PDB file of C-alpha atoms and ligand atoms in Angstrom:
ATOM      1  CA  UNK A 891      -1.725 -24.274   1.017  1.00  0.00           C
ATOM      2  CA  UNK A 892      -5.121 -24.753   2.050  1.00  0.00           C
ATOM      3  CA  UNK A 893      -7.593 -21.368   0.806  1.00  0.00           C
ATOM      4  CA  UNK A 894     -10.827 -21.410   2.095  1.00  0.00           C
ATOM      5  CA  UNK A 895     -13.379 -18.601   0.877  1.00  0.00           C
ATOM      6  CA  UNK A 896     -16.189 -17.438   2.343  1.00  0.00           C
ATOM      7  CA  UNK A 897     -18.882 -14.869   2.187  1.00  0.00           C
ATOM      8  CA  UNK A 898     -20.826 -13.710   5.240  1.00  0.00           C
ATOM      9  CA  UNK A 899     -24.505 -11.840   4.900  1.00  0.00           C
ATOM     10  CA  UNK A 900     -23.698  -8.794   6.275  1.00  0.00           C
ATOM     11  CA  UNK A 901     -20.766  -6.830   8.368  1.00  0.00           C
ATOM     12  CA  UNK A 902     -22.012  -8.244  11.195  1.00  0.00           C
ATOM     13  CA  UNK A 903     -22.230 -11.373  10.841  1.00  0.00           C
ATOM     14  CA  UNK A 904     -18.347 -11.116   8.770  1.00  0.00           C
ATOM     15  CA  UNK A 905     -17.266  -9.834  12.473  1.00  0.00           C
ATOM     16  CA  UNK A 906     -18.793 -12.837  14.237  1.00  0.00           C
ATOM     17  CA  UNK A 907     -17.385 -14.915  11.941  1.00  0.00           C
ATOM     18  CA  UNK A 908     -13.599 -13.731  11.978  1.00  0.00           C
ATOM     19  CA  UNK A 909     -13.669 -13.278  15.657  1.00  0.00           C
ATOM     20  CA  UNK A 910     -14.494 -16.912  16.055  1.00  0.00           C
ATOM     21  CA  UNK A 911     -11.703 -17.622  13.411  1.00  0.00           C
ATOM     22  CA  UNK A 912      -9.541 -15.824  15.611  1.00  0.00           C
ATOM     23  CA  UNK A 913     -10.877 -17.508  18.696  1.00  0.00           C
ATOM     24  CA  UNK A 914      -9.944 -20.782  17.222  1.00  0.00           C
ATOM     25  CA  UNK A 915      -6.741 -20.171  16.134  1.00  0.00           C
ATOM     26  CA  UNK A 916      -5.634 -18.763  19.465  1.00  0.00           C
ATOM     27  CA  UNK A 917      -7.248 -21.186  21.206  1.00  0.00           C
ATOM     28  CA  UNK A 918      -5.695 -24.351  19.467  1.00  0.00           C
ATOM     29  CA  UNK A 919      -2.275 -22.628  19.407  1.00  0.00           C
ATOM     30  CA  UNK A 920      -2.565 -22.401  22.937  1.00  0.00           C
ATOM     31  CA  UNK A 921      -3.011 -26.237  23.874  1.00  0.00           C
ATOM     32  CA  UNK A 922       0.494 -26.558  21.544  1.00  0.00           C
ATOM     33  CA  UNK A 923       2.751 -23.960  22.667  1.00  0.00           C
ATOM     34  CA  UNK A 924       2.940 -21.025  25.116  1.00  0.00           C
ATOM     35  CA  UNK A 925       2.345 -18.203  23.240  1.00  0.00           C
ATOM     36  CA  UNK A 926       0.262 -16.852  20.313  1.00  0.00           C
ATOM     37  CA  UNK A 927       1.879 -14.266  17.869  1.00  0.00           C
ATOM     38  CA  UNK A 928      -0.283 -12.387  15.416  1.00  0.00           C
ATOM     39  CA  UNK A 929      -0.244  -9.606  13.392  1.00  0.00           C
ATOM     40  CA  UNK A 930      -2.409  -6.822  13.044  1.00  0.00           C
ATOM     41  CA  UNK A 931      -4.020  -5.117   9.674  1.00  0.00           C
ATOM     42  CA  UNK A 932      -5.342  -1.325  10.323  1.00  0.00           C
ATOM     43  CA  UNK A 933      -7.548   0.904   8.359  1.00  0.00           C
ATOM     44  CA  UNK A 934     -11.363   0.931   8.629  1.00  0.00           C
ATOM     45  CA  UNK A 935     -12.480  -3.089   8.377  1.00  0.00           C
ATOM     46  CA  UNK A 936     -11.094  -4.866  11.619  1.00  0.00           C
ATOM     47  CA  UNK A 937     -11.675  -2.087  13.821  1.00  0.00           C
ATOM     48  CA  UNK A 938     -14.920  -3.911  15.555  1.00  0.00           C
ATOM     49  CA  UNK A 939     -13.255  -7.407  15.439  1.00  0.00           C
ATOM     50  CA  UNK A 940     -11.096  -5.376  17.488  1.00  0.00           C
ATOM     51  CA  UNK A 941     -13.741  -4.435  19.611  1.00  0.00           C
ATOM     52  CA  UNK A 942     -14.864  -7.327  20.254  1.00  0.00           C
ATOM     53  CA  UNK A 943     -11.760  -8.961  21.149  1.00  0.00           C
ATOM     54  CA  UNK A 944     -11.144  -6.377  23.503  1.00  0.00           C
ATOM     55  CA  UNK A 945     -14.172  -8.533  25.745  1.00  0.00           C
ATOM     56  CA  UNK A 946     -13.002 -12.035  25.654  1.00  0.00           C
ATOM     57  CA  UNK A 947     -11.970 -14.270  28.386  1.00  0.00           C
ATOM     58  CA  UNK A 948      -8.155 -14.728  27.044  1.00  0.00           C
ATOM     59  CA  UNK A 949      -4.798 -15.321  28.518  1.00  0.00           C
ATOM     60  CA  UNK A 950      -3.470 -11.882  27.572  1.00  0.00           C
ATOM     61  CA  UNK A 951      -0.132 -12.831  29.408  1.00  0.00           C
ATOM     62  CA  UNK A 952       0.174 -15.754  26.266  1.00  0.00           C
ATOM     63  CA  UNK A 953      -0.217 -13.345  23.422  1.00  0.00           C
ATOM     64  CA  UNK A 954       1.889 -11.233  21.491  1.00  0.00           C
ATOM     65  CA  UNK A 955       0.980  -8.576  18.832  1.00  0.00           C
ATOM     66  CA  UNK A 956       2.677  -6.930  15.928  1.00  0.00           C
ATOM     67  CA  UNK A 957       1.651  -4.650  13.071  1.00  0.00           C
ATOM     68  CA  UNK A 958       1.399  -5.795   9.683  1.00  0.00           C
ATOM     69  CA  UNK A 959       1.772  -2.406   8.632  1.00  0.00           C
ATOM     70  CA  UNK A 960       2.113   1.351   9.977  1.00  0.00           C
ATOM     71  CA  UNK A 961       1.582   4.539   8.281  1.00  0.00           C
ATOM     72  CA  UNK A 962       4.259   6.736   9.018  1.00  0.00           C
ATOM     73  CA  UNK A 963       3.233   8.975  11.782  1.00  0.00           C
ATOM     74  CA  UNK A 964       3.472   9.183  15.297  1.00  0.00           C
ATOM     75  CA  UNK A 965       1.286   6.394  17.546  1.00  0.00           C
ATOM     76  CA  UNK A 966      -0.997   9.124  18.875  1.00  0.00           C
ATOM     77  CA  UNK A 967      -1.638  10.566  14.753  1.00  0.00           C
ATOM     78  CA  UNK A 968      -5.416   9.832  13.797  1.00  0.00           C
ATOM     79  CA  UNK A 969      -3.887   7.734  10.747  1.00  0.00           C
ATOM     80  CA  UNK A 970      -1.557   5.580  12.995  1.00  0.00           C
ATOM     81  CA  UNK A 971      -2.872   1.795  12.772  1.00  0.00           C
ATOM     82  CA  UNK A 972      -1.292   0.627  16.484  1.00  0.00           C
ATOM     83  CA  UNK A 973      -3.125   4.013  17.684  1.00  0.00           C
ATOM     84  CA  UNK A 974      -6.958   2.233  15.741  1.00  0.00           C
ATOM     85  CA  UNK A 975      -5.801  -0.867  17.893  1.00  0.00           C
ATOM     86  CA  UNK A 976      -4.975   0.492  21.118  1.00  0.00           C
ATOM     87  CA  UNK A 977      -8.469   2.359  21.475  1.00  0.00           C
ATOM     88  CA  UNK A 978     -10.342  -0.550  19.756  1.00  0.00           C
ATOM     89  CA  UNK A 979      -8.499  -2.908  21.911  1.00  0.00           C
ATOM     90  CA  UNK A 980      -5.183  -3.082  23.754  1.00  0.00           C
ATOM     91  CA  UNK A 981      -5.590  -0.417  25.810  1.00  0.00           C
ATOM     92  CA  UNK A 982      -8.904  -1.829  27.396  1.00  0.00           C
ATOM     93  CA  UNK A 983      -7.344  -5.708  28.050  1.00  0.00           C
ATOM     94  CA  UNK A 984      -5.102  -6.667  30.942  1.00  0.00           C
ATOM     95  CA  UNK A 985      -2.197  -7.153  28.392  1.00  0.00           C
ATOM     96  CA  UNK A 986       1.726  -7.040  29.382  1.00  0.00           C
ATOM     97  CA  UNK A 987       3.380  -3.870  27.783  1.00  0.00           C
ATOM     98  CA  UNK A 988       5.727  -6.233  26.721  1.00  0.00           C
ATOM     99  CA  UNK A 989       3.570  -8.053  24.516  1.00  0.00           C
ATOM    100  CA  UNK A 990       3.067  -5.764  22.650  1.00  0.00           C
ATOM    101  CA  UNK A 991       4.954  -4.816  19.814  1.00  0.00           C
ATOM    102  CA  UNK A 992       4.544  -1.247  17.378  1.00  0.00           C
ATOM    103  CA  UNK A 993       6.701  -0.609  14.283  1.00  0.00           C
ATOM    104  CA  UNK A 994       8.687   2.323  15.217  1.00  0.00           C
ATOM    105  CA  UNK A 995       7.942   5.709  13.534  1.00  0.00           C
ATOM    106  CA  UNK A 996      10.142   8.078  15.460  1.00  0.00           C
ATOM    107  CA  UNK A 997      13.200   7.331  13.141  1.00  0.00           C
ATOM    108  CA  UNK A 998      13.967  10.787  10.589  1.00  0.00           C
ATOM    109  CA  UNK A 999      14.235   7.550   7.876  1.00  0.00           C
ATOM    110  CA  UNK A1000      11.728   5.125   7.731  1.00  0.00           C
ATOM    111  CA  UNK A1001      14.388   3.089   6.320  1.00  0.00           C
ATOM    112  CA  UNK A1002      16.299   3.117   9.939  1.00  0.00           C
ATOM    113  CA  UNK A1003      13.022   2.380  11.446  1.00  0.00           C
ATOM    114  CA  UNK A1004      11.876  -0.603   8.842  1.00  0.00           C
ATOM    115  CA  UNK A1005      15.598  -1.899   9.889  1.00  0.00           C
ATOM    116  CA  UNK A1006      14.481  -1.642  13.805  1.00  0.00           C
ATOM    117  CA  UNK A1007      11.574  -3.735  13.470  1.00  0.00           C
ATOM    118  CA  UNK A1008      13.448  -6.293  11.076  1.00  0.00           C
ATOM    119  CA  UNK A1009      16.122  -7.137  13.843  1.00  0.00           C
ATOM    120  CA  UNK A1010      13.265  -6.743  16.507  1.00  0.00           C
ATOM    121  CA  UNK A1011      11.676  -9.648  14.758  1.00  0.00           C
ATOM    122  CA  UNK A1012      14.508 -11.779  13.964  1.00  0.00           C
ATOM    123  CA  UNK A1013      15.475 -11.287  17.421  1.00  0.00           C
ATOM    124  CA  UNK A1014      12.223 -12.323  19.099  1.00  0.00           C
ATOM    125  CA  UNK A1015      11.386 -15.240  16.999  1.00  0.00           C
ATOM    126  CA  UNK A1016      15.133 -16.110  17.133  1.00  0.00           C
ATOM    127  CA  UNK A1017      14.929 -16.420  13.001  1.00  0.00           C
ATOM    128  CA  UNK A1018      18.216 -15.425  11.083  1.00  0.00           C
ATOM    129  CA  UNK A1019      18.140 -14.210   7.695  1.00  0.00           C
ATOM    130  CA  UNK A1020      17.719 -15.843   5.014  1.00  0.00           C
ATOM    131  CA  UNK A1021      14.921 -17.461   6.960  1.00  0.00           C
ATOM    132  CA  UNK A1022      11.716 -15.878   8.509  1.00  0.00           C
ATOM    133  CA  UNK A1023       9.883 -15.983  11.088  1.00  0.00           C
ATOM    134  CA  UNK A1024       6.456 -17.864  11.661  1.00  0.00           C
ATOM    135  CA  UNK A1025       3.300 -15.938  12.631  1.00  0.00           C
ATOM    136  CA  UNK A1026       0.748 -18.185  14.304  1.00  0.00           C
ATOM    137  CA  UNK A1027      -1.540 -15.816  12.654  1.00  0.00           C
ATOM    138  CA  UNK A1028      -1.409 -12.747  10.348  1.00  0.00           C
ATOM    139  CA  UNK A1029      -4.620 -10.504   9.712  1.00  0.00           C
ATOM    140  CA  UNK A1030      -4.827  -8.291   6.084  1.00  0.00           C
ATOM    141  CA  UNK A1031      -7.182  -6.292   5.092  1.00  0.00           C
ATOM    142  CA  UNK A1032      -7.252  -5.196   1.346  1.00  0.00           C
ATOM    143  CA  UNK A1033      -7.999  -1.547   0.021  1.00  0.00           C
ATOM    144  CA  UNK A1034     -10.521  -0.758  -3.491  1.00  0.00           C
ATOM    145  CA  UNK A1035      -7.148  -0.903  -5.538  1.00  0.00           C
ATOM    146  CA  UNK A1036      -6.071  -4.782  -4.518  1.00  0.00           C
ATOM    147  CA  UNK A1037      -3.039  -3.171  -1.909  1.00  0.00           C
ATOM    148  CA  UNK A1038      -2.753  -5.354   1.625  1.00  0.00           C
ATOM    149  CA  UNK A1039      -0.130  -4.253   4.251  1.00  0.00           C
ATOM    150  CA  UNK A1040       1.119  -1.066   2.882  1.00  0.00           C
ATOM    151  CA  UNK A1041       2.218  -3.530  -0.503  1.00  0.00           C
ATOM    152  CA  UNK A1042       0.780  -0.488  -3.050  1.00  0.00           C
ATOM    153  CA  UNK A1043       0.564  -1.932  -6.731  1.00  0.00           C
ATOM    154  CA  UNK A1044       3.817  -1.513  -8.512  1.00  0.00           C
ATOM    155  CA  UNK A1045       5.941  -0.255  -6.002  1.00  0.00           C
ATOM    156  CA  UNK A1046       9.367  -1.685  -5.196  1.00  0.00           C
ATOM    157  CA  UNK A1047       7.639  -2.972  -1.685  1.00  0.00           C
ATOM    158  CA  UNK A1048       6.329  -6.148  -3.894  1.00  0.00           C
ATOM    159  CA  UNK A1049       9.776  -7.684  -4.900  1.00  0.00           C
ATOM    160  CA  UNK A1050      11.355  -7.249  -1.390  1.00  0.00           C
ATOM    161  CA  UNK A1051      12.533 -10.654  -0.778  1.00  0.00           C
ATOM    162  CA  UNK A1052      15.167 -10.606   1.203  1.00  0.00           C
ATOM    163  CA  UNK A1053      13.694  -8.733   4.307  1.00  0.00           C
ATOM    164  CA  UNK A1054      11.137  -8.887   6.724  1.00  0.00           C
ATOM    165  CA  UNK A1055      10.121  -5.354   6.298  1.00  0.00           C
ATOM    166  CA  UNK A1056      10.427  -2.679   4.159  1.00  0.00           C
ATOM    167  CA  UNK A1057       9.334   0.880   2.906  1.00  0.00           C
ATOM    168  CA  UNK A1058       5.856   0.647   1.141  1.00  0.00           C
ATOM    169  CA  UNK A1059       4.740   4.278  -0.276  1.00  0.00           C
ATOM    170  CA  UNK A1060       1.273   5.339  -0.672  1.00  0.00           C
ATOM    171  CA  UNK A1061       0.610   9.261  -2.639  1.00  0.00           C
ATOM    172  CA  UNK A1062       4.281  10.119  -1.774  1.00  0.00           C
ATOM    173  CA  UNK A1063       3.879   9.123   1.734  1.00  0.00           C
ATOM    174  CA  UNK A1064       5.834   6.406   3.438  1.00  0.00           C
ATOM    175  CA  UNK A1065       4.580   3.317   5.168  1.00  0.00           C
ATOM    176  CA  UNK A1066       6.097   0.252   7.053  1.00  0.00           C
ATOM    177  CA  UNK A1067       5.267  -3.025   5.779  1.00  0.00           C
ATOM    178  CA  UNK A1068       5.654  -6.640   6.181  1.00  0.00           C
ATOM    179  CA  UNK A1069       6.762  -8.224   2.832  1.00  0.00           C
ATOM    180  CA  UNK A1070       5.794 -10.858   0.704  1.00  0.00           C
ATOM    181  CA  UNK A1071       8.063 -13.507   2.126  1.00  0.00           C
ATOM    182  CA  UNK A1072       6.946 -12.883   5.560  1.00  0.00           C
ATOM    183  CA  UNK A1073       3.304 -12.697   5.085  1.00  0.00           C
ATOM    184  CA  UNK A1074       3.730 -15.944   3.654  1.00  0.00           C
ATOM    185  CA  UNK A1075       5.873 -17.562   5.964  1.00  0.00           C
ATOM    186  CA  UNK A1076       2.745 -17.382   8.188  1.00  0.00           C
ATOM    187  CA  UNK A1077       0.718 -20.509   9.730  1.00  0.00           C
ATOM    188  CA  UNK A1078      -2.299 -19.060   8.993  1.00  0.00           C
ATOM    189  CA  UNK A1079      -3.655 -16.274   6.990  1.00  0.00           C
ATOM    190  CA  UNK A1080      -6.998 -14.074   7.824  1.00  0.00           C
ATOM    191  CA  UNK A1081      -7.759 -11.898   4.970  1.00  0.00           C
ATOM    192  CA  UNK A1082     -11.284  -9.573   6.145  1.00  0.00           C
ATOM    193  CA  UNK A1083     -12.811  -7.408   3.338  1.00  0.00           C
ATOM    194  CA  UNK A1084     -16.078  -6.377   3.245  1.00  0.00           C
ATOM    195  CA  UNK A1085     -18.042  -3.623   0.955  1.00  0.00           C
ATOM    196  CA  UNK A1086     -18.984  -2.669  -2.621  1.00  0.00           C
ATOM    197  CA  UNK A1087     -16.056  -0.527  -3.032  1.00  0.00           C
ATOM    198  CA  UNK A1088     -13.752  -3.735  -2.800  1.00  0.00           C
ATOM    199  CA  UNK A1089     -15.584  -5.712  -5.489  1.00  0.00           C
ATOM    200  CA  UNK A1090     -13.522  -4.706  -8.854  1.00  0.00           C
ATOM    201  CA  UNK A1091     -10.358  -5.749  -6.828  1.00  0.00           C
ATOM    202  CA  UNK A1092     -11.507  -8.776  -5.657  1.00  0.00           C
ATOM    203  CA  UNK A1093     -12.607  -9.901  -9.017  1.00  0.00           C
ATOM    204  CA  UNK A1094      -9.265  -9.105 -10.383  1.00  0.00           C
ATOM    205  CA  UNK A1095      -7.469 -11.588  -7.190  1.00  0.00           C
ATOM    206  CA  UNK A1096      -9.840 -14.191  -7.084  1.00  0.00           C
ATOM    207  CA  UNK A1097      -9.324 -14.739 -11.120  1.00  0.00           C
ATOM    208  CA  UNK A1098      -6.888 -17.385 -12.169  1.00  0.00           C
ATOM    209  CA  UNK A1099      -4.857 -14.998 -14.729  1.00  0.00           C
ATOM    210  CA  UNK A1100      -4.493 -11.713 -13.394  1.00  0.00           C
ATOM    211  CA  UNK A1101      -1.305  -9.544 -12.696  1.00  0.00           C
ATOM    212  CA  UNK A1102       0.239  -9.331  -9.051  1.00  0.00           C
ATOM    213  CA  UNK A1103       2.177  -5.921  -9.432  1.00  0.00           C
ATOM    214  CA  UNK A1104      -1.261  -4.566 -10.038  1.00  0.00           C
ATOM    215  CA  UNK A1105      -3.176  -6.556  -7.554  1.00  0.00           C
ATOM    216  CA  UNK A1106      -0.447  -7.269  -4.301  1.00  0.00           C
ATOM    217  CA  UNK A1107      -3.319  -8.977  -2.282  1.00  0.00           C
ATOM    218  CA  UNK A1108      -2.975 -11.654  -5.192  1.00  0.00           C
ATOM    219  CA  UNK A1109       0.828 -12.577  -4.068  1.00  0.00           C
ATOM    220  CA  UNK A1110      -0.408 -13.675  -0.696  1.00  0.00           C
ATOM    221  CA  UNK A1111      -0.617 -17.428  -0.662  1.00  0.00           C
ATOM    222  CA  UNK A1112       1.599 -19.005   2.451  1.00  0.00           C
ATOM    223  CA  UNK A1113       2.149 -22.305   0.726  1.00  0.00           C
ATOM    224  CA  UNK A1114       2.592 -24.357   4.395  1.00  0.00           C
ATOM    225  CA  UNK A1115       0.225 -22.322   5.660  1.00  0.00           C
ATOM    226  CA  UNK A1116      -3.480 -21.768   5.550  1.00  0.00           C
ATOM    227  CA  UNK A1117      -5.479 -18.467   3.719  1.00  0.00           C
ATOM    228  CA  UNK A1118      -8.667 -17.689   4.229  1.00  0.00           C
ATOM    229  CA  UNK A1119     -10.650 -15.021   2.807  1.00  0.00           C
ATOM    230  CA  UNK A1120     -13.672 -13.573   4.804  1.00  0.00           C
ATOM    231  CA  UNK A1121     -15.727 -10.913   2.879  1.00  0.00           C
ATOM    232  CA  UNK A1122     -19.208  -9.832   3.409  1.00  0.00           C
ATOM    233  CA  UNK A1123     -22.146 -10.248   0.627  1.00  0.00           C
ATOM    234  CA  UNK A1124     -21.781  -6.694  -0.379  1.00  0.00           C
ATOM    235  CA  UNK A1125     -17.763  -7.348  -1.273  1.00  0.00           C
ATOM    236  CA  UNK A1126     -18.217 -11.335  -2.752  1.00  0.00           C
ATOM    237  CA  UNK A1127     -21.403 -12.102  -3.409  1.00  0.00           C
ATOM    238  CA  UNK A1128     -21.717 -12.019  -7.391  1.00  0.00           C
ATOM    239  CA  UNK A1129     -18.290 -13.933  -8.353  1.00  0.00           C
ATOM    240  CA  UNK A1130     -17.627 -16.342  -5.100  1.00  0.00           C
TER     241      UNK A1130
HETATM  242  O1  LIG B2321      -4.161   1.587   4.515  1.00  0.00           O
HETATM  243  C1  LIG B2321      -4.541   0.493   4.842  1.00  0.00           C
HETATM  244  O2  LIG B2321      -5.547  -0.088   4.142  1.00  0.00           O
HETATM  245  C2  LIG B2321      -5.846  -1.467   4.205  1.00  0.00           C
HETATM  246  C3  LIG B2321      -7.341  -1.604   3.926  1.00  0.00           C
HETATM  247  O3  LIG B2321      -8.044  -0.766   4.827  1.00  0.00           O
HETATM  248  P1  LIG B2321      -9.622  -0.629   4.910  1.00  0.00           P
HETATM  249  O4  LIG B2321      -9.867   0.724   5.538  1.00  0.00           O
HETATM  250  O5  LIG B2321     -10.168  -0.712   3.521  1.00  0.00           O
HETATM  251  O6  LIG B2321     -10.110  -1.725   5.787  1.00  0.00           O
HETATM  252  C4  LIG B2321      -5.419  -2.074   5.521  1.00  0.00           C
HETATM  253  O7  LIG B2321      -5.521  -3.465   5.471  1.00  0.00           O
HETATM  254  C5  LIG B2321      -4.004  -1.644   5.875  1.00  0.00           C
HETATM  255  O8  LIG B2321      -3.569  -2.256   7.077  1.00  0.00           O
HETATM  256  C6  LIG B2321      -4.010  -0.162   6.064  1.00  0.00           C
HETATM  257  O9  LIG B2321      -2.775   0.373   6.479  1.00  0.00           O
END
């Protein structure tokens, strides 16, 4: 695995920085293979790395995009992460409908629907179980408590193994998440936090004896793959 950390001044200049991350990666996918798969994070952070991918030059028609995670609630619900993405982005880019991809959330069980997007995936990437599929690129963000994806500390979510997706539960309520295995099946890795808030976390992930079931973000290390971790001064300044 190849981790590379680094801190940016400001928001801003955290945003330039993982668009032309993203850039790259896309970009020298492209020259290998036909299409680009990547996977989405939601809440508050990537929204204007959104934004401003919503105004590059690409080759929508080559890209494909997933969710890392979905709260459970319908795509037009204020909390809905592919709803964040659609405004911020999809919905203003020539993109095929096709391409792109939403976890379900119409099924009464979550369960049912975490199954859906399981075979969905196997089926696209043409992976069968016990293996998983590749993403050229998955983005995480990570909440004040250490969680990425909907992977809540100590919940059942973290010792999934077996599946591509599964039930994650935050306050009661339940989520769809990629798991462990998946997330680090992945070629590359783009974790984006940025803020004060996330500091006591990050201090707990970045430190070499710490415990996973209470941080999740520290499980994420694709051992093929690479992981980099983008925060701004505010987030990683004092301990990176
Ligand atoms: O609930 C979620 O939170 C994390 C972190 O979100 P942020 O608002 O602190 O950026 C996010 O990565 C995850 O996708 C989302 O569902």
């Amino acid at each position: 695995m190849q981790k590379l950390v680094e801190v940016l001044a400001d928001k801003q200049a955290l945003i330039a920085k993982s668009l032309a991350l993203v850039l790259e990666k896309i970009t020298t996918s492209l020259d290998q293979q036909d299409y680009f798969t990547i996977a989405l994070s939601g809440g508050s952070t990537p929204k204007p790395l959104y934004e401003a991918l919503s105004s590059q030059p690409l080759d929508w028609s080559k890209i494909h995009v997933f969710w890392g995670d979905e709260r459970y609630v319908s795509p037009d619900h204020p909390d809905s992460n592919q709803r964040m993405a659609r405004l911020a982005w999809l919905d203003r880019i020539p993109i095929p409908a096709a391409n792109i991809h939403p976890m379900p959330t119409d099924e009464p069980d979550p369960h049912l629907a975490a199954q859906k997007y399981d075979d969905h995936l196997r089926q696209w990437f043409g992976v069968n179980s016990p293996d998983f599929p590749v993403f050229d690129l998955i983005l995480l963000g990570m909440g004040d408590d250490g969680h990425t994806a909907s992977l809540f500390p100590h919940t059942a979510a973290l010792t999934v193994s077996d599946r591509c997706i599964t039930v994650g539960e935050k306050d009661g309520n339940p989520r769809l998440t990629f798991t462990v295995p998946l997330i680090n099946q992945a070629r590359c890795v783009i974790f984006i936090a940025a803020g004060e808030s996330k500091r006591p976390a990050l201090h707990q992930i970045f430190s070499a004896y710490g415990d996973s079931f209470s941080y999740p973000s520290r499980l994420i290390h694709p051992p093929a793959g690479e992981l980099y971790w983008l925060l701004d001064a505010a987030a990683g300044s004092s301990f990176v």
